[in-house]
CSV table of C-alpha atoms and ligand atoms in Angstrom, one decimal:
chain,number,residue,atom,x,y,z
A,1,UNK,CA,72.2,-6.5,-38.6
A,2,UNK,CA,68.3,-7.0,-38.3
A,3,UNK,CA,66.7,-9.9,-39.8
A,4,UNK,CA,63.4,-9.6,-41.4
A,5,UNK,CA,61.0,-12.0,-39.4
A,6,UNK,CA,60.3,-15.3,-40.9
A,7,UNK,CA,57.0,-16.2,-42.2
A,8,UNK,CA,55.4,-19.3,-41.6
A,9,UNK,CA,53.2,-20.8,-44.7
A,10,UNK,CA,50.9,-24.0,-42.6
A,11,UNK,CA,49.4,-26.3,-44.9
A,12,UNK,CA,46.4,-27.8,-42.9
A,13,UNK,CA,45.4,-30.9,-45.0
A,14,UNK,CA,42.4,-31.5,-42.5
A,15,UNK,CA,41.0,-35.3,-43.0
A,16,UNK,CA,41.8,-35.3,-47.0
A,17,UNK,CA,44.3,-37.3,-49.2
A,18,UNK,CA,44.5,-41.5,-48.4
A,19,UNK,CA,48.6,-41.7,-47.5
A,20,UNK,CA,49.0,-43.0,-51.1
A,21,UNK,CA,47.7,-39.9,-52.1
A,22,UNK,CA,49.9,-37.8,-49.6
A,23,UNK,CA,53.0,-38.8,-50.6
A,24,UNK,CA,52.5,-38.2,-54.2
A,25,UNK,CA,51.3,-34.6,-53.4
A,26,UNK,CA,54.3,-34.1,-51.4
A,27,UNK,CA,56.4,-35.7,-54.2
A,28,UNK,CA,54.7,-33.2,-56.1
A,29,UNK,CA,55.1,-30.3,-54.0
A,30,UNK,CA,58.8,-30.9,-53.0
A,31,UNK,CA,59.5,-30.9,-57.1
A,32,UNK,CA,57.9,-27.6,-57.5
A,33,UNK,CA,59.1,-25.6,-53.8
A,34,UNK,CA,62.9,-24.9,-53.6
A,35,UNK,CA,63.8,-24.1,-49.7
A,36,UNK,CA,64.0,-20.5,-48.5
A,37,UNK,CA,65.5,-19.1,-45.3
A,38,UNK,CA,62.7,-16.5,-45.3
A,39,UNK,CA,59.6,-19.1,-45.2
A,40,UNK,CA,59.0,-21.9,-43.6
A,41,UNK,CA,56.5,-24.3,-44.8
A,42,UNK,CA,54.7,-26.7,-42.6
A,43,UNK,CA,52.9,-29.7,-44.1
A,44,UNK,CA,49.9,-31.1,-41.5
A,45,UNK,CA,48.9,-33.9,-42.8
A,46,UNK,CA,46.4,-36.6,-41.6
A,47,UNK,CA,47.7,-38.6,-38.5
A,48,UNK,CA,48.1,-41.8,-40.0
A,49,UNK,CA,50.2,-40.2,-42.5
A,50,UNK,CA,52.8,-38.7,-40.6
A,51,UNK,CA,55.1,-41.7,-40.0
A,52,UNK,CA,55.8,-42.5,-43.5
A,53,UNK,CA,55.9,-38.5,-44.7
A,54,UNK,CA,58.3,-38.2,-42.0
A,55,UNK,CA,60.6,-41.3,-44.1
A,56,UNK,CA,59.6,-38.7,-47.2
A,57,UNK,CA,60.4,-35.6,-46.2
A,58,UNK,CA,63.3,-33.1,-46.9
A,59,UNK,CA,63.4,-31.3,-43.5
A,60,UNK,CA,65.2,-28.6,-45.2
A,61,UNK,CA,62.4,-28.0,-47.2
A,62,UNK,CA,59.1,-28.8,-45.1
A,63,UNK,CA,58.5,-29.6,-41.6
A,64,UNK,CA,55.5,-31.4,-40.6
A,65,UNK,CA,52.9,-30.5,-38.0
A,66,UNK,CA,50.1,-33.1,-36.4
A,67,UNK,CA,46.8,-31.8,-36.6
A,68,UNK,CA,45.9,-33.2,-33.4
A,69,UNK,CA,47.0,-35.5,-30.5
A,70,UNK,CA,46.0,-35.9,-27.0
A,71,UNK,CA,48.1,-34.7,-23.9
A,72,UNK,CA,48.3,-37.3,-21.5
A,73,UNK,CA,51.7,-39.7,-22.5
A,74,UNK,CA,50.2,-42.9,-22.7
A,75,UNK,CA,47.1,-44.8,-21.0
A,76,UNK,CA,43.5,-46.0,-21.6
A,77,UNK,CA,42.7,-43.5,-23.9
A,78,UNK,CA,40.7,-45.5,-26.6
A,79,UNK,CA,41.2,-43.8,-30.3
A,80,UNK,CA,43.9,-40.9,-29.1
A,81,UNK,CA,47.4,-40.4,-30.4
A,82,UNK,CA,50.2,-39.5,-27.6
A,83,UNK,CA,53.0,-36.9,-28.7
A,84,UNK,CA,55.7,-39.9,-27.4
A,85,UNK,CA,54.0,-41.8,-30.5
A,86,UNK,CA,54.7,-38.8,-32.8
A,87,UNK,CA,57.5,-37.0,-31.6
A,88,UNK,CA,60.2,-37.8,-34.2
A,89,UNK,CA,57.9,-37.1,-37.3
A,90,UNK,CA,56.6,-33.8,-36.1
A,91,UNK,CA,58.1,-30.3,-35.5
A,92,UNK,CA,54.7,-28.1,-35.2
A,93,UNK,CA,51.2,-29.1,-33.7
A,94,UNK,CA,48.1,-27.4,-34.3
A,95,UNK,CA,46.0,-26.6,-30.9
A,96,UNK,CA,43.1,-25.7,-30.8
A,97,UNK,CA,41.9,-25.3,-34.5
A,98,UNK,CA,37.9,-24.6,-34.2
A,99,UNK,CA,36.9,-27.9,-36.0
A,100,UNK,CA,38.3,-29.5,-32.6
A,101,UNK,CA,36.8,-26.7,-30.4
A,102,UNK,CA,33.3,-26.7,-32.0
A,103,UNK,CA,33.0,-30.2,-34.1
A,104,UNK,CA,34.8,-32.5,-31.3
A,105,UNK,CA,33.6,-29.9,-28.3
A,106,UNK,CA,37.4,-30.0,-27.0
A,107,UNK,CA,37.3,-28.0,-24.0
A,108,UNK,CA,39.3,-24.9,-23.2
A,109,UNK,CA,41.5,-27.2,-20.4
A,110,UNK,CA,42.2,-29.4,-22.9
A,111,UNK,CA,43.5,-27.2,-25.2
A,112,UNK,CA,45.5,-25.7,-22.5
A,113,UNK,CA,46.9,-28.8,-21.7
A,114,UNK,CA,48.1,-29.9,-25.2
A,115,UNK,CA,50.1,-26.4,-25.3
A,116,UNK,CA,51.7,-27.5,-22.3
A,117,UNK,CA,52.5,-30.9,-23.6
A,118,UNK,CA,53.5,-29.8,-26.8
A,119,UNK,CA,56.2,-27.4,-25.2
A,120,UNK,CA,57.2,-30.5,-22.7
A,121,UNK,CA,57.8,-32.3,-25.9
A,122,UNK,CA,59.8,-29.6,-28.0
A,123,UNK,CA,56.7,-29.3,-30.7
A,124,UNK,CA,56.2,-25.8,-31.6
A,125,UNK,CA,52.7,-25.6,-30.7
A,126,UNK,CA,50.5,-23.1,-33.1
A,127,UNK,CA,47.4,-21.9,-30.9
A,128,UNK,CA,44.2,-20.9,-32.9
A,129,UNK,CA,42.2,-18.4,-31.7
A,130,UNK,CA,39.4,-16.6,-33.1
A,131,UNK,CA,35.6,-15.5,-32.6
A,132,UNK,CA,32.4,-17.1,-33.8
A,133,UNK,CA,30.3,-15.3,-36.2
A,134,UNK,CA,27.8,-14.9,-33.1
A,135,UNK,CA,30.8,-13.6,-31.3
A,136,UNK,CA,31.1,-10.8,-33.9
A,137,UNK,CA,27.6,-9.8,-34.4
A,138,UNK,CA,27.5,-9.1,-30.8
A,139,UNK,CA,30.6,-7.2,-30.5
A,140,UNK,CA,32.4,-9.8,-28.5
A,141,UNK,CA,35.8,-10.0,-30.8
A,142,UNK,CA,37.7,-8.9,-28.1
A,143,UNK,CA,36.6,-10.7,-25.3
A,144,UNK,CA,36.4,-13.9,-27.1
A,145,UNK,CA,40.4,-13.5,-28.2
A,146,UNK,CA,41.3,-12.4,-24.6
A,147,UNK,CA,39.7,-15.4,-23.3
A,148,UNK,CA,41.1,-18.1,-25.8
A,149,UNK,CA,44.6,-16.7,-24.8
A,150,UNK,CA,44.5,-16.1,-21.4
A,151,UNK,CA,42.8,-20.1,-20.9
A,152,UNK,CA,45.0,-21.3,-23.9
A,153,UNK,CA,48.4,-20.2,-22.4
A,154,UNK,CA,47.4,-20.3,-18.8
A,155,UNK,CA,50.3,-23.1,-18.0
A,156,UNK,CA,52.7,-22.0,-20.2
A,157,UNK,CA,55.7,-19.7,-18.7
A,158,UNK,CA,57.1,-16.5,-19.2
A,159,UNK,CA,60.2,-18.9,-20.3
A,160,UNK,CA,58.4,-20.5,-23.1
A,161,UNK,CA,56.0,-18.4,-24.7
A,162,UNK,CA,58.2,-17.8,-27.4
A,163,UNK,CA,58.0,-21.4,-28.4
A,164,UNK,CA,54.0,-20.8,-29.1
A,165,UNK,CA,52.6,-19.6,-32.4
A,166,UNK,CA,49.2,-17.9,-32.3
A,167,UNK,CA,46.9,-18.3,-35.4
A,168,UNK,CA,44.2,-16.3,-35.7
A,169,UNK,CA,41.3,-17.6,-37.4
A,170,UNK,CA,37.9,-15.9,-36.9
A,171,UNK,CA,35.7,-18.8,-37.2
A,172,UNK,CA,33.4,-17.2,-39.9
A,173,UNK,CA,35.9,-16.6,-41.8
A,174,UNK,CA,37.1,-20.8,-42.1
A,175,UNK,CA,36.0,-22.6,-45.2
A,176,UNK,CA,33.9,-19.6,-45.8
A,177,UNK,CA,34.2,-19.2,-49.5
A,178,UNK,CA,31.1,-19.9,-50.8
A,179,UNK,CA,28.7,-18.4,-47.6
A,180,UNK,CA,31.0,-15.4,-45.9
A,181,UNK,CA,32.8,-12.1,-46.9
A,182,UNK,CA,36.5,-12.6,-46.9
A,183,UNK,CA,37.9,-11.3,-44.0
A,184,UNK,CA,39.1,-7.6,-44.4
A,185,UNK,CA,42.7,-6.2,-43.7
A,186,UNK,CA,40.9,-3.8,-41.2
A,187,UNK,CA,39.7,-7.4,-39.3
A,188,UNK,CA,42.9,-9.0,-39.2
A,189,UNK,CA,44.8,-5.6,-38.2
A,190,UNK,CA,42.1,-5.0,-35.2
A,191,UNK,CA,42.5,-8.2,-34.1
A,192,UNK,CA,46.7,-8.9,-34.4
A,193,UNK,CA,46.6,-5.6,-32.6
A,194,UNK,CA,44.1,-7.3,-29.8
A,195,UNK,CA,46.5,-10.5,-29.8
A,196,UNK,CA,49.4,-8.2,-28.8
A,197,UNK,CA,47.9,-5.9,-26.2
A,198,UNK,CA,46.6,-9.4,-24.4
A,199,UNK,CA,50.5,-10.9,-24.5
A,200,UNK,CA,51.8,-7.8,-23.4
A,201,UNK,CA,49.8,-8.1,-20.4
A,202,UNK,CA,50.4,-11.7,-19.9
A,203,UNK,CA,54.0,-11.8,-20.3
A,204,UNK,CA,55.3,-8.2,-21.3
A,205,UNK,CA,55.5,-5.6,-24.2
A,206,UNK,CA,58.7,-7.4,-25.5
A,207,UNK,CA,57.4,-11.0,-25.7
A,208,UNK,CA,54.4,-9.2,-27.1
A,209,UNK,CA,56.5,-7.9,-30.0
A,210,UNK,CA,58.5,-10.9,-30.8
A,211,UNK,CA,55.6,-13.7,-30.8
A,212,UNK,CA,54.5,-15.1,-34.2
A,213,UNK,CA,50.7,-14.1,-35.4
A,214,UNK,CA,49.5,-15.8,-38.2
A,215,UNK,CA,45.9,-15.8,-40.1
A,216,UNK,CA,44.1,-18.3,-41.6
A,217,UNK,CA,40.3,-18.3,-42.8
A,218,UNK,CA,39.7,-19.0,-46.7
A,219,UNK,CA,43.0,-17.9,-47.8
A,220,UNK,CA,43.7,-18.2,-51.8
A,221,UNK,CA,46.1,-17.0,-54.1
A,222,UNK,CA,44.0,-14.2,-54.8
A,223,UNK,CA,43.9,-13.3,-51.2
A,224,UNK,CA,47.1,-14.2,-49.9
A,225,UNK,CA,49.2,-11.0,-50.5
A,226,UNK,CA,46.7,-9.3,-49.1
A,227,UNK,CA,47.1,-10.7,-45.7
A,228,UNK,CA,50.3,-11.3,-45.7
A,229,UNK,CA,51.5,-7.7,-46.5
A,230,UNK,CA,50.0,-7.0,-43.0
A,231,UNK,CA,52.4,-5.3,-40.6
A,232,UNK,CA,52.3,-7.8,-37.7
A,233,UNK,CA,51.1,-10.7,-39.6
A,234,UNK,CA,53.8,-13.7,-39.9
A,235,UNK,CA,52.2,-16.0,-41.9
A,236,UNK,CA,48.9,-17.9,-43.2
A,237,UNK,CA,47.2,-21.0,-41.8
A,238,UNK,CA,45.8,-22.6,-45.2
A,239,UNK,CA,43.2,-25.0,-45.7
A,240,UNK,CA,41.3,-26.1,-48.8
A,241,UNK,CA,43.9,-23.8,-51.0
A,242,UNK,CA,46.9,-26.2,-49.5
A,243,UNK,CA,45.3,-29.1,-51.1
A,244,UNK,CA,46.0,-27.8,-54.7
A,245,UNK,CA,49.8,-27.4,-55.9
A,246,UNK,CA,49.0,-24.6,-58.2
A,247,UNK,CA,47.4,-22.4,-55.4
A,248,UNK,CA,49.9,-23.4,-53.0
A,249,UNK,CA,52.5,-23.1,-54.8
A,250,UNK,CA,51.4,-19.8,-56.0
A,251,UNK,CA,50.7,-18.7,-52.2
A,252,UNK,CA,54.5,-19.6,-51.2
A,253,UNK,CA,55.8,-17.3,-54.0
A,254,UNK,CA,54.0,-14.4,-52.7
A,255,UNK,CA,55.0,-15.1,-49.3
A,256,UNK,CA,58.8,-15.2,-50.5
A,257,UNK,CA,58.3,-11.8,-52.4
A,258,UNK,CA,56.2,-9.9,-49.5
A,259,UNK,CA,58.4,-7.0,-48.4
A,260,UNK,CA,58.5,-7.6,-44.5
A,261,UNK,CA,59.1,-4.4,-42.4
A,262,UNK,CA,59.3,-6.1,-39.4
A,263,UNK,CA,62.6,-7.1,-38.2
A,264,UNK,CA,63.6,-9.0,-34.9
B,301,LIG,C1,41.9,-24.2,-41.2
B,301,LIG,O1,41.1,-24.8,-41.9
B,301,LIG,O2,42.6,-23.5,-40.7
B,301,LIG,C2,41.5,-23.3,-42.7
B,301,LIG,C3,42.0,-22.1,-42.7
B,301,LIG,O3,40.8,-23.4,-43.5
B,301,LIG,P1,40.3,-22.6,-45.2
B,301,LIG,O4,41.8,-22.2,-45.4
B,301,LIG,O5,39.5,-23.7,-45.7
B,301,LIG,O6,39.2,-21.8,-44.3
């Protein structure tokens, strides 16, 4: 019998919460959220909080994700954290987030190496891609998406590609509540199709159908349903709204209730 595809709801807490605050917040969420087979909830706290939260978290309820790491195994890389130092705490890792690309000038090569390193460590990479406002204005959305996929995945073999999750996060829509229109479903439908088409070109049609694609960009409890109902969108990556328990729990309820047409 076909089973509905699992939805992912990923909370990117970014550089917010001390470890004490993160622990209290996790406690609050764990009292309000029931484990669900339909929805995988993943929390991405700051690196400093990963170890204590990994001891506190019920992994049937939530998984943890790294917001960042360095892809080399060890060595003279001041300020960096290797996967070998956080393996065991996390099941997922965000890679190629636009804040890493554009604030910290992370290169395409580093992103590709991070995706490959995560796979080698049995950690699921969540590869973030998406066009900037300028690329969108210049009609270069499709090229930006294809280029980021080609380069971000260039170390990933056909055997391993099913271990990757793609998050489509148009840069102009991230943290844009105040200064940009939210993404319209049509923007996301087009991007989701482009992503699957490009994955099909790189790895074949079946893999393109199977790969999970999430959407992220200023999603809140009022807009979540519209995005989750899009056929081919397998979940959400949420920044600001994930820091507010009422918002985040409401989004999770919506995700549990959404009718998902897509089957395995
Ligand atoms: C993000 O950082 O991935 C994100 C989607 O943030 P926000 O929801 O705040 O736009």
